[in-house]
């Protein structure tokens, strides 16, 4: 976008300089229809080029705006993904804590069963 603006400024400066040179060259000269037509053609060409560059600038601004929107959407998507990942991490921590509690309870039950006296086995006749 800045390149397009610089190109327009540069073109306008060159066109103005060319017009001044053409006018300076005509000072003291007789004006003819051909020289007037040449001057008009230069002016129209410069005007056409300025319009073309302005359209290019507008197109560049539209592309920059579209990219800005895409970037904002990507940033929002990244933010939502980070939040989801944080939730998943928190859930993983809770699951690990619950698993550790269950393992401790199971180990305690196993230890209690190991400490129980063995029950006499029934014999069959």
Short mmCIF file of N, CA, C and O in Angstrom, two decimals:
data_model
loop_
_atom_site.label_atom_id
_atom_site.label_comp_id
_atom_site.label_asym_id
_atom_site.label_seq_id
_atom_site.Cartn_x
_atom_site.Cartn_y
_atom_site.Cartn_z
N UNK A 1 0.82 -1.17 0.00
CA UNK A 1 0.00 0.00 0.00
C UNK A 1 0.88 1.25 0.00
O UNK A 1 0.62 2.17 -0.74
N UNK A 2 1.90 1.25 0.81
CA UNK A 2 2.83 2.39 0.85
C UNK A 2 3.56 2.50 -0.48
O UNK A 2 3.84 3.61 -0.95
N UNK A 3 3.86 1.35 -1.10
CA UNK A 3 4.52 1.37 -2.41
C UNK A 3 3.63 2.04 -3.44
O UNK A 3 4.11 2.81 -4.28
N UNK A 4 2.33 1.75 -3.40
CA UNK A 4 1.40 2.34 -4.36
C UNK A 4 1.33 3.85 -4.15
O UNK A 4 1.32 4.62 -5.12
N UNK A 5 1.29 4.28 -2.89
CA UNK A 5 1.24 5.73 -2.61
C UNK A 5 2.51 6.41 -3.10
O UNK A 5 2.46 7.51 -3.68
N UNK A 6 3.66 5.76 -2.86
CA UNK A 6 4.93 6.34 -3.34
C UNK A 6 4.95 6.39 -4.86
O UNK A 6 5.46 7.36 -5.44
N UNK A 7 4.42 5.36 -5.51
CA UNK A 7 4.41 5.35 -6.98
C UNK A 7 3.54 6.48 -7.52
O UNK A 7 3.91 7.14 -8.50
N UNK A 8 2.41 6.72 -6.88
CA UNK A 8 1.53 7.82 -7.32
C UNK A 8 2.24 9.16 -7.13
O UNK A 8 2.25 10.00 -8.03
N UNK A 9 2.82 9.36 -5.96
CA UNK A 9 3.54 10.62 -5.71
C UNK A 9 4.67 10.82 -6.71
O UNK A 9 4.85 11.91 -7.26
N UNK A 10 5.44 9.76 -6.95
CA UNK A 10 6.55 9.84 -7.90
C UNK A 10 6.04 10.17 -9.30
O UNK A 10 6.63 10.99 -10.00
N UNK A 11 4.96 9.51 -9.69
CA UNK A 11 4.40 9.75 -11.03
C UNK A 11 3.95 11.20 -11.15
O UNK A 11 4.21 11.86 -12.17
N UNK A 12 3.26 11.70 -10.13
CA UNK A 12 2.77 13.08 -10.19
C UNK A 12 3.93 14.07 -10.25
O UNK A 12 3.87 15.07 -10.99
N UNK A 13 5.00 13.80 -9.51
CA UNK A 13 6.17 14.68 -9.55
C UNK A 13 6.81 14.66 -10.94
O UNK A 13 7.18 15.72 -11.48
N UNK A 14 6.95 13.45 -11.52
CA UNK A 14 7.54 13.35 -12.87
C UNK A 14 6.66 14.04 -13.90
O UNK A 14 7.15 14.73 -14.80
N UNK A 15 5.34 13.87 -13.78
CA UNK A 15 4.42 14.50 -14.74
C UNK A 15 4.49 16.02 -14.63
O UNK A 15 4.50 16.73 -15.65
N UNK A 16 4.53 16.52 -13.40
CA UNK A 16 4.62 17.98 -13.22
C UNK A 16 5.93 18.51 -13.79
O UNK A 16 5.96 19.57 -14.44
N UNK A 17 7.03 17.79 -13.55
CA UNK A 17 8.33 18.22 -14.08
C UNK A 17 8.32 18.21 -15.61
O UNK A 17 8.83 19.13 -16.25
N UNK A 18 7.74 17.17 -16.19
CA UNK A 18 7.67 17.08 -17.65
C UNK A 18 6.83 18.21 -18.21
O UNK A 18 7.16 18.80 -19.26
N UNK A 19 5.71 18.55 -17.54
CA UNK A 19 4.87 19.66 -17.98
C UNK A 19 5.62 20.98 -17.92
O UNK A 19 5.54 21.80 -18.84
N UNK A 20 6.36 21.18 -16.82
CA UNK A 20 7.14 22.43 -16.71
C UNK A 20 8.18 22.53 -17.82
O UNK A 20 8.37 23.59 -18.42
N UNK A 21 8.85 21.40 -18.09
CA UNK A 21 9.86 21.41 -19.16
C UNK A 21 9.23 21.70 -20.51
O UNK A 21 9.77 22.47 -21.31
N UNK A 22 8.07 21.10 -20.75
CA UNK A 22 7.39 21.33 -22.04
C UNK A 22 6.95 22.79 -22.15
O UNK A 22 7.09 23.40 -23.22
N UNK A 23 6.44 23.33 -21.06
CA UNK A 23 6.01 24.73 -21.10
C UNK A 23 7.21 25.67 -21.26
O UNK A 23 7.15 26.64 -22.02
N UNK A 24 8.30 25.36 -20.53
CA UNK A 24 9.52 26.19 -20.65
C UNK A 24 10.06 26.15 -22.07
O UNK A 24 10.55 27.16 -22.58
N UNK A 25 9.97 24.99 -22.71
CA UNK A 25 10.47 24.86 -24.08
C UNK A 25 9.61 25.67 -25.05
O UNK A 25 10.09 26.07 -26.12
N UNK A 26 8.37 25.89 -24.69
CA UNK A 26 7.47 26.60 -25.59
C UNK A 26 7.56 28.12 -25.44
O UNK A 26 7.05 28.86 -26.28
N UNK A 27 8.23 28.59 -24.38
CA UNK A 27 8.33 30.04 -24.16
C UNK A 27 9.13 30.66 -25.31
O UNK A 27 10.21 30.18 -25.67
N UNK A 28 8.59 31.68 -25.88
CA UNK A 28 9.26 32.37 -26.99
C UNK A 28 9.06 31.67 -28.33
O UNK A 28 9.52 32.16 -29.34
N UNK A 29 8.39 30.56 -28.35
CA UNK A 29 8.13 29.83 -29.59
C UNK A 29 6.70 30.12 -30.05
O UNK A 29 5.84 30.48 -29.27
N UNK A 30 6.50 29.93 -31.30
CA UNK A 30 5.15 30.06 -31.85
C UNK A 30 4.40 28.78 -31.54
O UNK A 30 4.94 27.69 -31.66
N UNK A 31 3.17 28.91 -31.08
CA UNK A 31 2.35 27.74 -30.79
C UNK A 31 1.67 27.27 -32.06
O UNK A 31 1.12 28.04 -32.82
N UNK A 32 1.76 25.98 -32.26
CA UNK A 32 1.07 25.39 -33.41
C UNK A 32 0.03 24.41 -32.89
O UNK A 32 0.05 24.01 -31.72
N UNK A 33 -0.85 24.03 -33.74
CA UNK A 33 -1.89 23.06 -33.37
C UNK A 33 -1.24 21.73 -32.98
O UNK A 33 -1.69 21.05 -32.05
N UNK A 34 -0.16 21.37 -33.66
CA UNK A 34 0.51 20.10 -33.37
C UNK A 34 1.14 20.12 -31.98
O UNK A 34 1.05 19.14 -31.23
N UNK A 35 1.76 21.25 -31.61
CA UNK A 35 2.39 21.32 -30.29
C UNK A 35 1.32 21.33 -29.19
O UNK A 35 1.51 20.74 -28.12
N UNK A 36 0.21 21.99 -29.44
CA UNK A 36 -0.89 21.99 -28.48
C UNK A 36 -1.48 20.59 -28.34
O UNK A 36 -1.78 20.14 -27.24
N UNK A 37 -1.60 19.89 -29.46
CA UNK A 37 -2.13 18.51 -29.42
C UNK A 37 -1.17 17.60 -28.67
O UNK A 37 -1.58 16.75 -27.89
N UNK A 38 0.13 17.80 -28.90
CA UNK A 38 1.15 17.00 -28.20
C UNK A 38 1.05 17.23 -26.69
O UNK A 38 1.11 16.30 -25.89
N UNK A 39 0.91 18.49 -26.30
CA UNK A 39 0.77 18.83 -24.89
C UNK A 39 -0.48 18.19 -24.29
O UNK A 39 -0.45 17.64 -23.18
N UNK A 40 -1.57 18.24 -25.02
CA UNK A 40 -2.82 17.63 -24.54
C UNK A 40 -2.67 16.13 -24.41
O UNK A 40 -3.13 15.53 -23.43
N UNK A 41 -2.01 15.51 -25.37
CA UNK A 41 -1.81 14.05 -25.31
C UNK A 41 -0.95 13.66 -24.10
O UNK A 41 -1.21 12.66 -23.44
N UNK A 42 0.09 14.45 -23.83
CA UNK A 42 0.91 14.18 -22.65
C UNK A 42 0.09 14.29 -21.37
O UNK A 42 0.20 13.49 -20.46
N UNK A 43 -0.74 15.34 -21.32
CA UNK A 43 -1.57 15.54 -20.15
C UNK A 43 -2.54 14.37 -19.97
O UNK A 43 -2.70 13.85 -18.85
N UNK A 44 -3.18 13.94 -21.04
CA UNK A 44 -4.13 12.83 -20.95
C UNK A 44 -3.43 11.53 -20.56
O UNK A 44 -3.97 10.75 -19.76
N UNK A 45 -2.23 11.32 -21.08
CA UNK A 45 -1.47 10.11 -20.72
C UNK A 45 -1.10 10.14 -19.24
O UNK A 45 -1.21 9.12 -18.54
N UNK A 46 -0.69 11.30 -18.76
CA UNK A 46 -0.33 11.43 -17.34
C UNK A 46 -1.57 11.24 -16.47
O UNK A 46 -1.52 10.59 -15.42
N UNK A 47 -2.70 11.78 -16.91
CA UNK A 47 -3.94 11.62 -16.17
C UNK A 47 -4.36 10.14 -16.14
O UNK A 47 -4.77 9.63 -15.10
N UNK A 48 -4.23 9.46 -17.26
CA UNK A 48 -4.58 8.03 -17.33
C UNK A 48 -3.66 7.23 -16.39
O UNK A 48 -4.13 6.36 -15.66
N UNK A 49 -2.38 7.53 -16.41
CA UNK A 49 -1.43 6.80 -15.55
C UNK A 49 -1.72 7.06 -14.07
O UNK A 49 -1.66 6.15 -13.24
N UNK A 50 -2.08 8.30 -13.73
CA UNK A 50 -2.43 8.62 -12.34
C UNK A 50 -3.68 7.85 -11.91
O UNK A 50 -3.75 7.32 -10.80
N UNK A 51 -4.66 7.75 -12.80
CA UNK A 51 -5.88 6.99 -12.49
C UNK A 51 -5.55 5.50 -12.32
O UNK A 51 -6.07 4.84 -11.42
N UNK A 52 -4.68 4.98 -13.18
CA UNK A 52 -4.29 3.57 -13.08
C UNK A 52 -3.58 3.30 -11.75
O UNK A 52 -3.86 2.32 -11.06
N UNK A 53 -2.69 4.21 -11.38
CA UNK A 53 -1.97 4.05 -10.11
C UNK A 53 -2.91 4.18 -8.91
O UNK A 53 -2.76 3.47 -7.92
N UNK A 54 -3.90 5.07 -9.00
CA UNK A 54 -4.87 5.22 -7.92
C UNK A 54 -5.69 3.94 -7.78
O UNK A 54 -5.98 3.50 -6.65
N UNK A 55 -6.06 3.32 -8.90
CA UNK A 55 -6.78 2.04 -8.84
C UNK A 55 -5.92 0.96 -8.22
O UNK A 55 -6.41 0.15 -7.42
N UNK A 56 -4.64 0.96 -8.57
CA UNK A 56 -3.72 -0.02 -7.98
C UNK A 56 -3.60 0.20 -6.48
O UNK A 56 -3.56 -0.75 -5.70
N UNK A 57 -3.58 1.46 -6.07
CA UNK A 57 -3.50 1.78 -4.65
C UNK A 57 -4.77 1.29 -3.93
O UNK A 57 -4.69 0.70 -2.86
N UNK A 58 -5.92 1.55 -4.53
CA UNK A 58 -7.18 1.09 -3.92
C UNK A 58 -7.21 -0.42 -3.80
O UNK A 58 -7.63 -0.96 -2.77
N UNK A 59 -6.76 -1.10 -4.85
CA UNK A 59 -6.73 -2.57 -4.80
C UNK A 59 -5.77 -3.05 -3.72
O UNK A 59 -6.07 -4.01 -2.99
N UNK A 60 -4.63 -2.38 -3.57
CA UNK A 60 -3.67 -2.75 -2.53
C UNK A 60 -4.27 -2.52 -1.15
O UNK A 60 -4.08 -3.34 -0.24
N UNK A 61 -5.01 -1.42 -0.98
CA UNK A 61 -5.66 -1.16 0.30
C UNK A 61 -6.71 -2.22 0.61
O UNK A 61 -6.82 -2.67 1.75
N UNK A 62 -7.46 -2.64 -0.41
CA UNK A 62 -8.46 -3.69 -0.20
C UNK A 62 -7.80 -5.01 0.18
O UNK A 62 -8.28 -5.72 1.07
N UNK A 63 -6.70 -5.34 -0.49
CA UNK A 63 -5.98 -6.58 -0.15
C UNK A 63 -5.42 -6.50 1.27
O UNK A 63 -5.48 -7.46 2.03
N UNK A 64 -4.87 -5.33 1.63
CA UNK A 64 -4.33 -5.16 2.98
C UNK A 64 -5.43 -5.31 4.02
O UNK A 64 -5.24 -5.93 5.06
N UNK A 65 -6.59 -4.75 3.73
CA UNK A 65 -7.72 -4.87 4.66
C UNK A 65 -8.16 -6.33 4.78
O UNK A 65 -8.43 -6.81 5.89
N UNK A 66 -8.23 -7.02 3.65
CA UNK A 66 -8.61 -8.44 3.68
C UNK A 66 -7.59 -9.25 4.48
O UNK A 66 -7.97 -10.13 5.27
N UNK A 67 -6.31 -8.95 4.31
CA UNK A 67 -5.27 -9.67 5.07
C UNK A 67 -5.39 -9.35 6.56
O UNK A 67 -5.17 -10.21 7.40
N UNK A 68 -5.73 -8.09 6.88
CA UNK A 68 -5.90 -7.71 8.28
C UNK A 68 -7.05 -8.50 8.90
O UNK A 68 -6.94 -8.99 10.03
N UNK A 69 -8.15 -8.66 8.16
CA UNK A 69 -9.28 -9.45 8.65
C UNK A 69 -8.87 -10.90 8.84
O UNK A 69 -9.19 -11.53 9.85
N UNK A 70 -8.14 -11.45 7.86
CA UNK A 70 -7.66 -12.84 7.99
C UNK A 70 -6.77 -13.00 9.21
O UNK A 70 -6.86 -13.99 9.94
N UNK A 71 -5.90 -12.03 9.43
CA UNK A 71 -5.00 -12.08 10.59
C UNK A 71 -5.80 -12.02 11.89
O UNK A 71 -5.50 -12.77 12.83
N UNK A 72 -6.79 -11.16 11.96
CA UNK A 72 -7.62 -11.06 13.16
C UNK A 72 -8.35 -12.38 13.41
O UNK A 72 -8.44 -12.84 14.56
N UNK A 73 -8.87 -13.00 12.34
CA UNK A 73 -9.55 -14.29 12.49
C UNK A 73 -8.57 -15.37 12.95
O UNK A 73 -8.90 -16.19 13.80
N UNK A 74 -7.37 -15.36 12.40
CA UNK A 74 -6.37 -16.35 12.79
C UNK A 74 -5.96 -16.15 14.25
O UNK A 74 -5.80 -17.13 15.00
N UNK A 75 -5.81 -14.89 14.67
CA UNK A 75 -5.48 -14.61 16.07
C UNK A 75 -6.59 -15.08 17.00
O UNK A 75 -6.33 -15.63 18.07
N UNK A 76 -7.84 -14.86 16.60
CA UNK A 76 -8.97 -15.31 17.41
C UNK A 76 -9.00 -16.84 17.49
O UNK A 76 -9.23 -17.41 18.57
N UNK A 77 -8.74 -17.48 16.37
CA UNK A 77 -8.71 -18.95 16.34
C UNK A 77 -7.59 -19.47 17.25
O UNK A 77 -7.77 -20.45 17.99
N UNK A 78 -6.43 -18.82 17.19
CA UNK A 78 -5.31 -19.21 18.04
C UNK A 78 -5.65 -19.02 19.52
O UNK A 78 -5.36 -19.88 20.35
N UNK A 79 -6.32 -17.90 19.84
CA UNK A 79 -6.72 -17.64 21.22
C UNK A 79 -7.67 -18.73 21.72
O UNK A 79 -7.51 -19.25 22.82
N UNK A 80 -8.67 -19.08 20.87
CA UNK A 80 -9.61 -20.13 21.27
C UNK A 80 -8.92 -21.47 21.42
O UNK A 80 -9.22 -22.25 22.33
N UNK A 81 -7.95 -21.76 20.57
CA UNK A 81 -7.21 -23.02 20.67
C UNK A 81 -6.39 -23.06 21.96
O UNK A 81 -6.31 -24.11 22.62
N UNK A 82 -5.79 -21.93 22.32
CA UNK A 82 -5.02 -21.87 23.57
C UNK A 82 -5.92 -22.10 24.78
O UNK A 82 -5.56 -22.80 25.72
N UNK A 83 -7.11 -21.47 24.75
CA UNK A 83 -8.05 -21.66 25.86
C UNK A 83 -8.47 -23.13 25.96
O UNK A 83 -8.55 -23.69 27.06
N UNK A 84 -8.74 -23.74 24.82
CA UNK A 84 -9.12 -25.16 24.81
C UNK A 84 -7.98 -26.02 25.35
O UNK A 84 -8.21 -26.96 26.13
N UNK A 85 -6.76 -25.70 24.97
CA UNK A 85 -5.61 -26.46 25.44
C UNK A 85 -5.44 -26.29 26.95
O UNK A 85 -5.14 -27.27 27.65
N UNK A 86 -5.66 -25.08 27.45
CA UNK A 86 -5.57 -24.86 28.89
C UNK A 86 -6.62 -25.69 29.63
O UNK A 86 -6.35 -26.26 30.69
N UNK A 87 -7.84 -25.77 29.07
CA UNK A 87 -8.89 -26.58 29.68
C UNK A 87 -8.51 -28.05 29.68
O UNK A 87 -8.71 -28.76 30.67
N UNK A 88 -7.96 -28.50 28.57
CA UNK A 88 -7.54 -29.91 28.47
C UNK A 88 -6.44 -30.19 29.48
O UNK A 88 -6.45 -31.23 30.15
N UNK A 89 -5.49 -29.28 29.62
CA UNK A 89 -4.42 -29.45 30.60
C UNK A 89 -4.98 -29.53 32.02
O UNK A 89 -4.56 -30.36 32.83
N UNK A 90 -5.94 -28.64 32.34
CA UNK A 90 -6.55 -28.64 33.67
C UNK A 90 -7.29 -29.96 33.92
O UNK A 90 -7.20 -30.54 35.01
N UNK A 91 -7.99 -30.45 32.90
CA UNK A 91 -8.69 -31.74 33.04
C UNK A 91 -7.70 -32.88 33.21
O UNK A 91 -7.94 -33.80 34.02
N UNK A 92 -6.59 -32.83 32.49
CA UNK A 92 -5.58 -33.88 32.63
C UNK A 92 -5.01 -33.90 34.04
O UNK A 92 -4.77 -34.98 34.61
N UNK A 93 -4.81 -32.72 34.62
CA UNK A 93 -4.30 -32.65 36.00
C UNK A 93 -5.32 -33.25 36.96
O UNK A 93 -4.97 -34.04 37.85
N UNK A 94 -6.61 -32.93 36.78
CA UNK A 94 -7.65 -33.47 37.65
C UNK A 94 -7.73 -34.99 37.52
O UNK A 94 -7.87 -35.71 38.52
N UNK A 95 -7.67 -35.49 36.30
CA UNK A 95 -7.72 -36.94 36.08
C UNK A 95 -6.51 -37.61 36.75
O UNK A 95 -6.65 -38.66 37.38
N UNK A 96 -5.35 -37.00 36.64
CA UNK A 96 -4.15 -37.57 37.27
C UNK A 96 -4.30 -37.57 38.79
O UNK A 96 -3.93 -38.55 39.45
N UNK A 97 -4.85 -36.47 39.34
CA UNK A 97 -5.05 -36.43 40.79
C UNK A 97 -6.03 -37.50 41.23
O UNK A 97 -5.79 -38.18 42.23
N UNK A 98 -7.14 -37.63 40.52
CA UNK A 98 -8.12 -38.67 40.87
C UNK A 98 -7.52 -40.06 40.74
O UNK A 98 -7.78 -40.94 41.56
N UNK A 99 -6.72 -40.25 39.71
CA UNK A 99 -6.06 -41.55 39.53
C UNK A 99 -5.12 -41.85 40.69
O UNK A 99 -5.05 -43.00 41.17
N UNK A 100 -4.40 -40.82 41.14
CA UNK A 100 -3.48 -41.01 42.26
C UNK A 100 -4.26 -41.36 43.52
O UNK A 100 -3.85 -42.23 44.31
N UNK A 101 -5.39 -40.69 43.74
CA UNK A 101 -6.23 -40.98 44.91
C UNK A 101 -6.75 -42.41 44.82
O UNK A 101 -6.74 -43.16 45.82
N UNK A 102 -7.21 -42.82 43.66
CA UNK A 102 -7.74 -44.19 43.48
C UNK A 102 -6.63 -45.22 43.70
O UNK A 102 -6.86 -46.26 44.32
N UNK A 103 -5.45 -44.94 43.19
CA UNK A 103 -4.34 -45.87 43.38
C UNK A 103 -3.97 -45.98 44.86
O UNK A 103 -3.68 -47.08 45.36
N UNK A 104 -4.00 -44.88 45.58
CA UNK A 104 -3.69 -44.89 47.02
C UNK A 104 -4.76 -45.70 47.76
O UNK A 104 -4.44 -46.50 48.66
N UNK A 105 -6.03 -45.50 47.41
CA UNK A 105 -7.11 -46.24 48.06
C UNK A 105 -7.00 -47.73 47.76
O UNK A 105 -7.18 -48.58 48.65
N UNK A 106 -6.68 -48.05 46.52
CA UNK A 106 -6.52 -49.46 46.14
C UNK A 106 -5.33 -50.07 46.88
O UNK A 106 -5.43 -51.21 47.38
N UNK A 107 -4.26 -49.37 46.99
CA UNK A 107 -3.10 -49.87 47.72
C UNK A 107 -3.45 -50.09 49.19
O UNK A 107 -3.03 -51.08 49.81
N UNK A 108 -4.25 -49.19 49.75
CA UNK A 108 -4.66 -49.33 51.15
C UNK A 108 -5.54 -50.56 51.33
O UNK A 108 -5.39 -51.33 52.28
N UNK A 109 -6.46 -50.78 50.40
CA UNK A 109 -7.32 -51.97 50.46
C UNK A 109 -6.50 -53.24 50.34
O UNK A 109 -6.75 -54.23 51.06
N UNK A 110 -5.53 -53.23 49.45
CA UNK A 110 -4.67 -54.42 49.27
C UNK A 110 -3.88 -54.68 50.54
O UNK A 110 -3.72 -55.83 50.96
N UNK A 111 -3.40 -53.63 51.17
CA UNK A 111 -2.64 -53.79 52.41
C UNK A 111 -3.53 -54.34 53.50
O UNK A 111 -3.11 -55.20 54.30
N UNK A 112 -4.78 -53.88 53.58
CA UNK A 112 -5.71 -54.39 54.59
C UNK A 112 -5.99 -55.87 54.36
O UNK A 112 -6.08 -56.65 55.31
N UNK A 113 -6.16 -56.26 53.12
CA UNK A 113 -6.44 -57.66 52.83
C UNK A 113 -5.24 -58.53 53.17
O UNK A 113 -5.39 -59.66 53.63
N UNK A 114 -4.04 -58.00 52.97
CA UNK A 114 -2.84 -58.76 53.31
C UNK A 114 -2.72 -58.92 54.83
O UNK A 114 -2.19 -59.93 55.31
N UNK A 115 -3.21 -57.99 55.61
CA UNK A 115 -3.11 -58.06 57.06
C UNK A 115 -4.21 -58.91 57.69
O UNK A 115 -4.09 -59.33 58.83
N UNK A 116 -5.30 -59.19 57.00
CA UNK A 116 -6.39 -59.99 57.56
C UNK A 116 -5.88 -61.41 57.81
O UNK A 116 -5.14 -61.96 57.00
N UNK A 117 -6.34 -62.01 58.90
CA UNK A 117 -5.96 -63.41 59.11
C UNK A 117 -6.68 -64.28 58.10
O UNK A 117 -7.78 -63.99 57.68
N UNK A 118 -6.02 -65.30 57.74
CA UNK A 118 -6.58 -66.23 56.75
C UNK A 118 -7.75 -66.97 57.37
O UNK A 118 -7.67 -67.45 58.49
N UNK A 119 -8.85 -67.08 56.68
CA UNK A 119 -10.02 -67.78 57.17
C UNK A 119 -9.82 -69.28 56.95
O UNK A 119 -9.25 -69.69 55.96
N UNK A 120 -10.28 -70.06 57.89
CA UNK A 120 -10.13 -71.50 57.70
C UNK A 120 -10.94 -71.96 56.50
O UNK A 120 -12.03 -71.53 56.28
N UNK A 121 -10.34 -72.87 55.77
CA UNK A 121 -11.02 -73.36 54.58
C UNK A 121 -11.95 -74.50 54.98
O UNK A 121 -11.64 -75.31 55.83
N UNK A 122 -13.06 -74.49 54.35
CA UNK A 122 -14.05 -75.55 54.63
C UNK A 122 -13.59 -76.83 53.97
O UNK A 122 -13.12 -76.83 52.84
N UNK A 123 -13.70 -77.91 54.72
CA UNK A 123 -13.31 -79.20 54.15
C UNK A 123 -14.55 -79.97 53.76
O UNK A 123 -15.58 -79.92 54.44
N UNK A 124 -14.46 -80.71 52.78
CA UNK A 124 -15.62 -81.47 52.33
C UNK A 124 -15.46 -82.91 52.78
O UNK A 124 -14.38 -83.45 52.89
N UNK A 125 -16.52 -83.57 53.05
CA UNK A 125 -16.49 -84.94 53.51
C UNK A 125 -16.68 -85.93 52.45
O UNK A 125 -17.23 -85.98 51.52
#
